[in-house]
N, CA and C of each residue as an Amber inpcrd file, in Angstrom:
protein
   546
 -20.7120000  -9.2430000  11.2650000 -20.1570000  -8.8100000   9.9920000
 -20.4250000  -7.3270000   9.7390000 -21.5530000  -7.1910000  10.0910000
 -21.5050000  -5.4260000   9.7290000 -21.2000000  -4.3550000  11.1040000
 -20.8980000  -4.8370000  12.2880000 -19.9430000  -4.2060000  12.7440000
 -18.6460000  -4.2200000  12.4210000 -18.0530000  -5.5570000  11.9750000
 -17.1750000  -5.2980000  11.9680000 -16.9340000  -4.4230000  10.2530000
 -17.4250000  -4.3820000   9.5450000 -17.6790000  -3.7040000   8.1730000
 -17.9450000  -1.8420000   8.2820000 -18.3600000  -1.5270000   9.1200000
 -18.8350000  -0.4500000  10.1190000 -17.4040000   0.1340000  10.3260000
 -16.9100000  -0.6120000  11.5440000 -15.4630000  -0.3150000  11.8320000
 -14.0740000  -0.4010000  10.6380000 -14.7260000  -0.7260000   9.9830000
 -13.6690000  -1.3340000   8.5830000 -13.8080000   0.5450000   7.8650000
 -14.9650000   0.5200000   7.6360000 -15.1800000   1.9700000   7.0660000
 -14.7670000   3.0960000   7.7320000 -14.8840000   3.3300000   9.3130000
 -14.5070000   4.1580000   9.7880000 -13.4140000   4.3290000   9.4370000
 -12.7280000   3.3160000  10.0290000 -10.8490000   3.4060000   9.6660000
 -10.4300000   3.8900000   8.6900000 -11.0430000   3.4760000   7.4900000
 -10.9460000   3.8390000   6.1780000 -10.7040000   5.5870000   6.0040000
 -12.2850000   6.4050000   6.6370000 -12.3130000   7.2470000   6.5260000
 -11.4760000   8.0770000   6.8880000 -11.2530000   7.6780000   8.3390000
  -9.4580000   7.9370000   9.0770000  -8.1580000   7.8920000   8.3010000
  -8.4040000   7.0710000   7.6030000  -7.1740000   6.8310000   7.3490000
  -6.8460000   8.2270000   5.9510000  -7.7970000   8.2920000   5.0640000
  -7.7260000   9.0090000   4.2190000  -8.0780000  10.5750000   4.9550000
  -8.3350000  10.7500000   5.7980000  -7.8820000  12.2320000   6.1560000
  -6.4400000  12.0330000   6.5560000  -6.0990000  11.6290000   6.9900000
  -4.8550000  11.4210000   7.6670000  -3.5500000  11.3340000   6.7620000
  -4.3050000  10.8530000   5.6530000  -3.3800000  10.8320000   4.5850000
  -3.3220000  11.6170000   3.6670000  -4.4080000  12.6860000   3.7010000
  -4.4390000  14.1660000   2.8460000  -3.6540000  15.0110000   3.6100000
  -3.6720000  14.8420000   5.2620000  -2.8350000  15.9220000   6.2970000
  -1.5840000  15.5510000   6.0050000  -1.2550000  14.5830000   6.0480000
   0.3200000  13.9010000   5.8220000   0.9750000  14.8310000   4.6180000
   0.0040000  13.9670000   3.2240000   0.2200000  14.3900000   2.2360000
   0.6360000  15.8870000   1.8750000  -0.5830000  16.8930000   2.8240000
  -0.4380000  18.4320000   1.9890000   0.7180000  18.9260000   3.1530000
   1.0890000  18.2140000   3.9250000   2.4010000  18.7160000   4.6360000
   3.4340000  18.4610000   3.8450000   3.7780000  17.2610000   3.5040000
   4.6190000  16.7330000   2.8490000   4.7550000  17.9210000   1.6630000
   3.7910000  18.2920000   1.1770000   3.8610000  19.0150000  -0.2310000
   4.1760000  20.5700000  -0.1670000   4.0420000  20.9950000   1.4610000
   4.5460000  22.1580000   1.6490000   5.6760000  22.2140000   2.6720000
   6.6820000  20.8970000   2.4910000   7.7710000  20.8380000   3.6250000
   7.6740000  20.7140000   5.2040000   6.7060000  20.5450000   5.3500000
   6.1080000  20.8980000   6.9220000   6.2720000  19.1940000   7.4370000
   6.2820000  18.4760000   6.9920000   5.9530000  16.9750000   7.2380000
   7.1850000  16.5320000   7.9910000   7.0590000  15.9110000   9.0180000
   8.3370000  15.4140000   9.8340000   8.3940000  13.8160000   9.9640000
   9.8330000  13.8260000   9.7410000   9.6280000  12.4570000   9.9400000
  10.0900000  11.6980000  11.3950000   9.9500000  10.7950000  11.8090000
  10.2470000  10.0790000  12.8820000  10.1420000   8.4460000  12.9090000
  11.8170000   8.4780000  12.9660000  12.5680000   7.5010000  12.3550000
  12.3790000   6.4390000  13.8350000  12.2550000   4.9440000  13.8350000
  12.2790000   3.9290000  14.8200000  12.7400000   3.0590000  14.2370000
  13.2200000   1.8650000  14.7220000  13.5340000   0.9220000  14.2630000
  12.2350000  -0.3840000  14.5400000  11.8610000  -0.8280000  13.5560000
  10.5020000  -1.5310000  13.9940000  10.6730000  -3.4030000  13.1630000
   9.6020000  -4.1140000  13.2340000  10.0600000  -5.1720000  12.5800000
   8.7610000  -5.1680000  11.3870000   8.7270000  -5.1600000  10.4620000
   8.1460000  -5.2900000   9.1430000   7.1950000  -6.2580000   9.3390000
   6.9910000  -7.3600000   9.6920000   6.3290000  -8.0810000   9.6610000
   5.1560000  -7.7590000  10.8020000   5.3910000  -6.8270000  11.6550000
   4.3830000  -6.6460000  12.4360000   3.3420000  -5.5600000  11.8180000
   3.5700000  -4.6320000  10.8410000   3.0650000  -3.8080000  10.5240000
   2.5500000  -4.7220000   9.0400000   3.1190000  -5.1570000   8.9670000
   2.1580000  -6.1090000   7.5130000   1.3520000  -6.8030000   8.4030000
   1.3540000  -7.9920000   9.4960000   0.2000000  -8.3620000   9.9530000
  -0.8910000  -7.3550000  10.5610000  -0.2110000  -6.0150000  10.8880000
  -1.3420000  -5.2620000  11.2180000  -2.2920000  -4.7490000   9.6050000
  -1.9610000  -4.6100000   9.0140000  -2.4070000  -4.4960000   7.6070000
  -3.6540000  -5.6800000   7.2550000  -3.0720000  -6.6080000   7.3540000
  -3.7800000  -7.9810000   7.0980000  -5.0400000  -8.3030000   7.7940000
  -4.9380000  -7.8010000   8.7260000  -5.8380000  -7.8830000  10.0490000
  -7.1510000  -6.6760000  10.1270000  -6.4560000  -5.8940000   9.3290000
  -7.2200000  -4.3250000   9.4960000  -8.4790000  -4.9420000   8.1830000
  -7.6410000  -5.6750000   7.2230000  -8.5820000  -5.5390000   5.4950000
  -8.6390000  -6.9250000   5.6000000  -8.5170000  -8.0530000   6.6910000
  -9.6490000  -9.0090000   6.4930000 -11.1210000  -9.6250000   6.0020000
 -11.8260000  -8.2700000   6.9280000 -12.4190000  -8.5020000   7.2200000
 -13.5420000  -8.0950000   5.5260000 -13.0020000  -6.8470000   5.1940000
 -13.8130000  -6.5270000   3.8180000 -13.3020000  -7.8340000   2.7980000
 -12.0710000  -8.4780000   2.5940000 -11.4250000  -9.1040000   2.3170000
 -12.4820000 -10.6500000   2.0110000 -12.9130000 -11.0280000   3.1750000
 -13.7770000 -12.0290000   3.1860000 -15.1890000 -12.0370000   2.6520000
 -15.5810000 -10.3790000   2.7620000 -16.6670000 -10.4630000   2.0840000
 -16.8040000 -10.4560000   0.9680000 -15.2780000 -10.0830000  -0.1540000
 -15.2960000 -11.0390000  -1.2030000 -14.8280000 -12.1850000  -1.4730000
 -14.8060000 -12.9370000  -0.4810000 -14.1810000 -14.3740000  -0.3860000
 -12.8720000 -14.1390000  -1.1420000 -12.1660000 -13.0630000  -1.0690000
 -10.5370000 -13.2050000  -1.1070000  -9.8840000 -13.5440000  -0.2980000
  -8.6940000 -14.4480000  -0.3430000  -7.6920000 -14.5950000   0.4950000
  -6.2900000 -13.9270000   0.4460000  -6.4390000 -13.5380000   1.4570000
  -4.9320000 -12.6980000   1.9220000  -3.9270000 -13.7840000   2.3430000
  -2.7860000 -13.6030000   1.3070000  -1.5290000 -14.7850000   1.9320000
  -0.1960000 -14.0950000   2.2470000   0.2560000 -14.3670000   3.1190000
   1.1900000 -13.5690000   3.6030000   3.1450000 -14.6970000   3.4280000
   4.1330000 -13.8820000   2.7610000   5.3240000 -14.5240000   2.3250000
   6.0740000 -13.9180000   3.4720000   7.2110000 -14.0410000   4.1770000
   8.0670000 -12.7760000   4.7380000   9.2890000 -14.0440000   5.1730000
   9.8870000 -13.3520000   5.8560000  10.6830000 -13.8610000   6.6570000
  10.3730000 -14.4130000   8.1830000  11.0800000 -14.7520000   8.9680000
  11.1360000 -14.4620000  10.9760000  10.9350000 -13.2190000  10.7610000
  12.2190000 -12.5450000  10.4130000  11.9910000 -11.1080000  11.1370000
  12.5850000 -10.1130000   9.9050000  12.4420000  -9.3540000   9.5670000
  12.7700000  -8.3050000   8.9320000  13.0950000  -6.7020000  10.0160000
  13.9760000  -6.2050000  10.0910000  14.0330000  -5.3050000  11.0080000
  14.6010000  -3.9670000  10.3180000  13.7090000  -2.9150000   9.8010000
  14.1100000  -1.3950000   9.1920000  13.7540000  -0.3310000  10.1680000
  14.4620000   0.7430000   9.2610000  14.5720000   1.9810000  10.8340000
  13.7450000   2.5760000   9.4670000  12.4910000   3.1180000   9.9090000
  11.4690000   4.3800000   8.9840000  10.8280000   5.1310000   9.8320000
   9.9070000   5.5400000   9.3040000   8.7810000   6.3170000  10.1730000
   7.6550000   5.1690000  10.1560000   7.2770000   4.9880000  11.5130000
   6.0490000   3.6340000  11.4350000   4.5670000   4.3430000  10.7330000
   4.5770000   5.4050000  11.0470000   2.9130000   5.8200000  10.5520000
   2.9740000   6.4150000   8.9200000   4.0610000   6.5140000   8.2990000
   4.1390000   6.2970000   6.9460000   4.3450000   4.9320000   6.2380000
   4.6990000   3.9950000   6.7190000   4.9190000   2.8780000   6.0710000
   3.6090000   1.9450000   6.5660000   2.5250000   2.7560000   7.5600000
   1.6350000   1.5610000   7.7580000   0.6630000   2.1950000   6.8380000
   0.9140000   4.0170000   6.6710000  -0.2350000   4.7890000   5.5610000
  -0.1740000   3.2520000   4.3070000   1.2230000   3.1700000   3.5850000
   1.8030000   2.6810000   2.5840000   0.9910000   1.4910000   2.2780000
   1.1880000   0.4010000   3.4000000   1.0110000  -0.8990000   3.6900000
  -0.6440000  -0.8110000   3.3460000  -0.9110000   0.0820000   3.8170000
  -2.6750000  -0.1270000   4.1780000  -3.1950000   0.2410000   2.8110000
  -2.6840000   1.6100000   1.8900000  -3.5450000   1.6080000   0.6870000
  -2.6800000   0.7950000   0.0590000  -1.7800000  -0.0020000  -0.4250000
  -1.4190000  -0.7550000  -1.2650000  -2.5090000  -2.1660000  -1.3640000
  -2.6910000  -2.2470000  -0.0160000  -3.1240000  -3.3590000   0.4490000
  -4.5950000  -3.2740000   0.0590000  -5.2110000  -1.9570000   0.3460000
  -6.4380000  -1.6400000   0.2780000  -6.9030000  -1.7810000  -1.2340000
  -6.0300000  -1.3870000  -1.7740000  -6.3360000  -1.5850000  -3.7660000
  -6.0640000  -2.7690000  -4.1960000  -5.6890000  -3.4630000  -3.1920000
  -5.5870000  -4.6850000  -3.8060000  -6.7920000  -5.6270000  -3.5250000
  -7.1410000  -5.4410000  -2.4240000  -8.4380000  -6.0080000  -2.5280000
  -9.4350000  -5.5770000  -3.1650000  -9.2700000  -4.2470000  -3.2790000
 -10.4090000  -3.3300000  -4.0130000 -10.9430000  -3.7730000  -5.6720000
  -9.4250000  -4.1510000  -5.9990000  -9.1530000  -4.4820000  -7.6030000
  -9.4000000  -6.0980000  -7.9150000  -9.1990000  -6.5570000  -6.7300000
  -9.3450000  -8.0620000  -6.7610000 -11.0400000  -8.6010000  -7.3010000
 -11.1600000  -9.9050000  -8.1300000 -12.6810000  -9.6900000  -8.4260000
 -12.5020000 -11.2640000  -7.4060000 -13.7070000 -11.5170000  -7.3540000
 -14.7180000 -11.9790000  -6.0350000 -14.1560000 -13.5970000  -6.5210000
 -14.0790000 -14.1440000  -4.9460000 -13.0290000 -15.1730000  -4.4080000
 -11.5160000 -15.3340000  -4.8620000 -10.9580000 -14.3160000  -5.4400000
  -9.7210000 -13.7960000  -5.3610000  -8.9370000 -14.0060000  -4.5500000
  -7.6210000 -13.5400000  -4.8370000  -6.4070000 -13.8200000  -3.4940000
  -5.3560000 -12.7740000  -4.0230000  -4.7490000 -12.2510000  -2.7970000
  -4.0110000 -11.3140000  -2.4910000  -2.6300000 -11.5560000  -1.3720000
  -2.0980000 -11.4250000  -1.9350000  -0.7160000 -11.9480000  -1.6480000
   0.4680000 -10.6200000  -0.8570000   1.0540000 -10.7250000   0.0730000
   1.3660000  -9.1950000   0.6580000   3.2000000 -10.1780000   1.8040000
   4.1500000  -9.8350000   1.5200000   5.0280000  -9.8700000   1.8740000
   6.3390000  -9.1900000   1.8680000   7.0520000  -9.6210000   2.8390000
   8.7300000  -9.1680000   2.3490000   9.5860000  -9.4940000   2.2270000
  10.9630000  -9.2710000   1.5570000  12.1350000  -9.9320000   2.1780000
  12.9940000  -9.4860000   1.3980000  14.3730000  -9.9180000   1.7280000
  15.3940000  -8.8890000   2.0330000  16.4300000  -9.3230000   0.5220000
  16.9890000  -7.7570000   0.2480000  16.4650000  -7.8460000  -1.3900000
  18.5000000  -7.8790000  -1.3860000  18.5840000  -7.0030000  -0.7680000
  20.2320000  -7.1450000  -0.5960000  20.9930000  -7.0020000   0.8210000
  22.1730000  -6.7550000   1.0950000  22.4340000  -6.3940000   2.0020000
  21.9420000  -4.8780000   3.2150000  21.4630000  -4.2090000   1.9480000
  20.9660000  -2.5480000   2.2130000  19.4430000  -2.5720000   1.9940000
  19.0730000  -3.3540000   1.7960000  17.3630000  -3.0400000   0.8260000
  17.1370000  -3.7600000   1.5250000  15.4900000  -3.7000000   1.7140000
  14.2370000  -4.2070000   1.9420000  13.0320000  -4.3360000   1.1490000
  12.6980000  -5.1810000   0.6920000  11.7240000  -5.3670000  -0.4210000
  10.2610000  -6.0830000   0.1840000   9.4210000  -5.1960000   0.3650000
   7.6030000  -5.0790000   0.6370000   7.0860000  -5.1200000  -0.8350000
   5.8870000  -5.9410000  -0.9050000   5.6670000  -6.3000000  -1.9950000
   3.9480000  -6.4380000  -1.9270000   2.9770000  -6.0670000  -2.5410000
   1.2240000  -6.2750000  -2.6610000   1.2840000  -7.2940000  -4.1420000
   0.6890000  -8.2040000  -3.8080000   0.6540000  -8.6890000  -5.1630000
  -1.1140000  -8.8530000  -5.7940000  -1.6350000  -8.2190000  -6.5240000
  -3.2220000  -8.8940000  -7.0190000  -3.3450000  -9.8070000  -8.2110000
  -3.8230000 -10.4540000  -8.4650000  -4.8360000 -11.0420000  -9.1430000
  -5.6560000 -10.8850000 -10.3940000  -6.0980000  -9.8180000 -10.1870000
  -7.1250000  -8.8520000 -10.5780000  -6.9580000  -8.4270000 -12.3910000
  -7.5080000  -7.4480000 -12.5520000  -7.8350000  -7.5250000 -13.7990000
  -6.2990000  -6.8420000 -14.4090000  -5.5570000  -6.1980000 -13.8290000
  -3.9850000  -5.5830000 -14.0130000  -4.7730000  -4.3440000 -14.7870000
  -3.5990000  -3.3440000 -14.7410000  -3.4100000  -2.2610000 -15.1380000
  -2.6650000  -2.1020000 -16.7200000  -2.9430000  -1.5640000 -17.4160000
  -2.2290000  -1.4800000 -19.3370000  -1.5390000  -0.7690000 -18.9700000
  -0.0900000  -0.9840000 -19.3150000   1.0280000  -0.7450000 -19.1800000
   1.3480000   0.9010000 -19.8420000   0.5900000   1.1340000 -19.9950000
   0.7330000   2.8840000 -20.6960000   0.4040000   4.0360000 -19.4880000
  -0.3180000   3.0560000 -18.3080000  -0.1840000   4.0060000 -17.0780000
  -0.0910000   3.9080000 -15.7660000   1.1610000   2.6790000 -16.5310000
   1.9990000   2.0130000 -15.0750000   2.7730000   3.4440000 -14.4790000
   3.3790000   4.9450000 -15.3250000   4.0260000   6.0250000 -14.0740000
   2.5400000   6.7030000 -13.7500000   1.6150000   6.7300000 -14.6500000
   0.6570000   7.6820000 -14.5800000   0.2030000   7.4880000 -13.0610000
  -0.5040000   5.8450000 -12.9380000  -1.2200000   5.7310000 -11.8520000
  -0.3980000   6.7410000 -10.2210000   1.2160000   6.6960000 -10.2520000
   1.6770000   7.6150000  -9.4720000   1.1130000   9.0280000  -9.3600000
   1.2580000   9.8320000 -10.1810000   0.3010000  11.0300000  -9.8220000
  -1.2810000  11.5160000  -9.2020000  -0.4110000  13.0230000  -8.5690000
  -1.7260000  12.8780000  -7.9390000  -3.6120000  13.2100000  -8.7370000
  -4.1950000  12.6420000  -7.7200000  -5.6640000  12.6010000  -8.2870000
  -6.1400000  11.8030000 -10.0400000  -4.8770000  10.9320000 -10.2510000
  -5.4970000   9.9330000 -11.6260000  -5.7410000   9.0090000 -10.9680000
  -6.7980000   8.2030000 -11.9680000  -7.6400000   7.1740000 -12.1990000
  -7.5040000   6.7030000 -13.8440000  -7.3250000   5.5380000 -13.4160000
  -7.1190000   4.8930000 -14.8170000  -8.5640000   5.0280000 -15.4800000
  -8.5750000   5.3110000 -16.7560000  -9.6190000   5.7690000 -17.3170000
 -10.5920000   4.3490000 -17.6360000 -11.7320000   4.6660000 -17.1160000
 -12.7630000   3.3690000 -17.4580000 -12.7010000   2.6420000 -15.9840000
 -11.7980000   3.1690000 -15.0090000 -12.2900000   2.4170000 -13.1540000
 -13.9610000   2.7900000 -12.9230000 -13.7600000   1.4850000 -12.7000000
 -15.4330000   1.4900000 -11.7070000 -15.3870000   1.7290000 -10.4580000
 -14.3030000   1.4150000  -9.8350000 -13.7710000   1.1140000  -8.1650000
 -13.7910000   2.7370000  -7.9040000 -14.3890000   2.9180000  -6.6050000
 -14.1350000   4.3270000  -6.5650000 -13.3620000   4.5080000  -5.5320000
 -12.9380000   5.7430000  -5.6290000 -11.3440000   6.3740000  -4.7640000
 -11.0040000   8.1410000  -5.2540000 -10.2650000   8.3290000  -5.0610000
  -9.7440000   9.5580000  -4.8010000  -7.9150000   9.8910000  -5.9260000
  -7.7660000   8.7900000  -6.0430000  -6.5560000   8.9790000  -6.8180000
  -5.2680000   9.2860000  -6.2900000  -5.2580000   9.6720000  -5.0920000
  -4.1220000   9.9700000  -4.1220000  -3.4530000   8.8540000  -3.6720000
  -4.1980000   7.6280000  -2.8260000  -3.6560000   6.6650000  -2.8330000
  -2.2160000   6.1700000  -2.9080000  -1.9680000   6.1150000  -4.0900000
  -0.7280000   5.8750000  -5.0360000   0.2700000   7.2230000  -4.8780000
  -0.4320000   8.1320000  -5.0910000   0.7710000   8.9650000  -5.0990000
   1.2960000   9.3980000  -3.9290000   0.6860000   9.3990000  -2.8290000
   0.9800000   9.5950000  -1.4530000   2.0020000   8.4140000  -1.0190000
   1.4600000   7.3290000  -1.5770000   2.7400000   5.9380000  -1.1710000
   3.7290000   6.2360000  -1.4180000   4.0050000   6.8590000  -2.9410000
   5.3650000   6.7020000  -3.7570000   5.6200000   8.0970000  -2.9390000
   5.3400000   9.1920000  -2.4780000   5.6880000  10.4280000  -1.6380000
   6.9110000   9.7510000  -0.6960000   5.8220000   9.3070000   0.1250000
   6.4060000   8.2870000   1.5770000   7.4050000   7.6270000   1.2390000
   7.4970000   6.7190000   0.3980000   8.4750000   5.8510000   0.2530000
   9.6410000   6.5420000  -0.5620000   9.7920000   7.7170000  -1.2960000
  10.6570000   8.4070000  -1.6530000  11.2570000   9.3190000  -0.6180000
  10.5600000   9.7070000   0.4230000  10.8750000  10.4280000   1.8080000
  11.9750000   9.6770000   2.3830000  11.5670000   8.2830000   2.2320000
  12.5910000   7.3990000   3.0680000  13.6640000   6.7660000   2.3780000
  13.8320000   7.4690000   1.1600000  15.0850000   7.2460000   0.0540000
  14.9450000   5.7590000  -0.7630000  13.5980000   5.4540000  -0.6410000
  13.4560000   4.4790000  -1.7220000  12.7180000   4.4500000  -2.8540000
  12.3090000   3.3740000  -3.0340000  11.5410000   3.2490000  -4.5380000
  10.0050000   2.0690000  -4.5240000   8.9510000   3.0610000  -5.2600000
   7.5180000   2.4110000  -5.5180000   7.2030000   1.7540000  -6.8530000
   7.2850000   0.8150000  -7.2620000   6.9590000   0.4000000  -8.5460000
   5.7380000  -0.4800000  -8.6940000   5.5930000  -0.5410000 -10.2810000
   4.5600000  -1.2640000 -10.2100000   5.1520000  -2.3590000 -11.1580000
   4.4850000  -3.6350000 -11.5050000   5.0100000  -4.7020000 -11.9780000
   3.0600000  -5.3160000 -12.6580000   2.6420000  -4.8840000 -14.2020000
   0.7960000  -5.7050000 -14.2290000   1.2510000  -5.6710000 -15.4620000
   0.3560000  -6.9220000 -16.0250000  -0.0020000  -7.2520000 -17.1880000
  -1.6800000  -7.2640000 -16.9660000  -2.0940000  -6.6010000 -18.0040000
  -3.7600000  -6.7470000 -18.0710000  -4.1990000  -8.3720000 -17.8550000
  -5.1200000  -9.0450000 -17.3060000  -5.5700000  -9.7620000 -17.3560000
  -5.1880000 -10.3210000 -16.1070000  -3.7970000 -10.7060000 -15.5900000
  -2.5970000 -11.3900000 -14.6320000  -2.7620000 -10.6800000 -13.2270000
  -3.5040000  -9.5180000 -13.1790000  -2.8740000  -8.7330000 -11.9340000
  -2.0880000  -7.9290000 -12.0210000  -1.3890000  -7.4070000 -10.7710000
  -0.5110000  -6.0210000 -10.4300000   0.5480000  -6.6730000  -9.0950000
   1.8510000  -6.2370000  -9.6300000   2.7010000  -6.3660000  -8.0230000
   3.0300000  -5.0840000  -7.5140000   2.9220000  -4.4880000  -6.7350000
   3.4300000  -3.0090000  -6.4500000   4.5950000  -3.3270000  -5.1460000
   5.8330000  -2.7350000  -5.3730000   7.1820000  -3.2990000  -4.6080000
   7.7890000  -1.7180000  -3.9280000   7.9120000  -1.9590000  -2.9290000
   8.4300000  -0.5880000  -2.0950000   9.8990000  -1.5500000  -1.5690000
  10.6320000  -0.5950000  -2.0660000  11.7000000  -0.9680000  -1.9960000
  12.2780000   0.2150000  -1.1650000  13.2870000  -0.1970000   0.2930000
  13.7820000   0.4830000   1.2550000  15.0560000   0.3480000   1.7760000
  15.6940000   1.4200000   1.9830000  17.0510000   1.2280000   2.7500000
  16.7260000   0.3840000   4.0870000  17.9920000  -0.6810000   5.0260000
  16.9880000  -0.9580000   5.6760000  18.8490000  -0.7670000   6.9060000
């Protein structure tokens, strides 16, 4: 458990440089994208697999909805940035033996609909756009982070001509929905 908790953190740490380099490219035009055609469901089980493991040590369960196959053309290392902190706050926010819910499926003929769903204590609806910007924190978080998170997702997923929302009622949880050309 604490190797694998060890390795859970590293990644972590990885991942958030990686996502400030992304990010301050993105913010000075420099950021490229590179478009593949990939299947959705493999990059959500890689997600699932990555935040198990912290996952269990609050006896949350991760449940996964999708299809067979979902198949979109994006950039894979922006939509797994996406996948991973959506995913990551959701466990983060989740309180202990919780469940977390993470799927997709296909919203129209053109769209693709990825979806984090929590549990958790939800967000007050006065800073359902706020939480998008960069470096906020909902006022009174205990959970600690950086505030980028969120706004780096909705970056990414606006790069690729779609849309980041959020969907919480205090008490109920949070759904956060990336919605994609596909």
């Amino acid at each position: 458990d604490m190797l694998s908790m060890a390795n859970h953190t590293a990644e972590e740490t990885f991942s958030l440089l990686d996502n400030l380099l992304k990010w301050t490219k993105s913010q000075i035009g420099r950021l490229k994208t590179v478009y593949q055609e990939i299947n959705m469901m493999e990059v959500i089980g890689d997600a699932v697999t990555l935040f198990s493991p912290v996952a269990s040590l609050k006896n949350i369960k991760i449940r996964t909805e999708w299809p067979d196959h979902v198949d979109v053309r994006v950039d894979v290392d922006m939509i797994k940035t996406i996948m991973r902190n959506l995913l990551s706050n959701a466990v983060r926010y989740s309180s202990e033996a919780g469940r977390v819910v993470i799927g997709a499926r296909q919203q129209d003929d053109n769209h693709i609909a990825m979806f984090v769903q929590d549990f958790g204590k939800g967000i007050d609806p006065r800073y359902h756009e706020s939480i998008f910007e960069h470096y906020f924190r909902v006022p009174g978080t205990k959970v600690q982070g950086t505030g980028l998170g969120l706004s780096i997702s909705r970056d990414f997923v606006e790069a690729h001509g779609g849309t980041l929302t959020v969907d919480s009622e205090l008490g109920k949880g949070s759904v956060f929905t990336m919605v994609l050309p596909c």
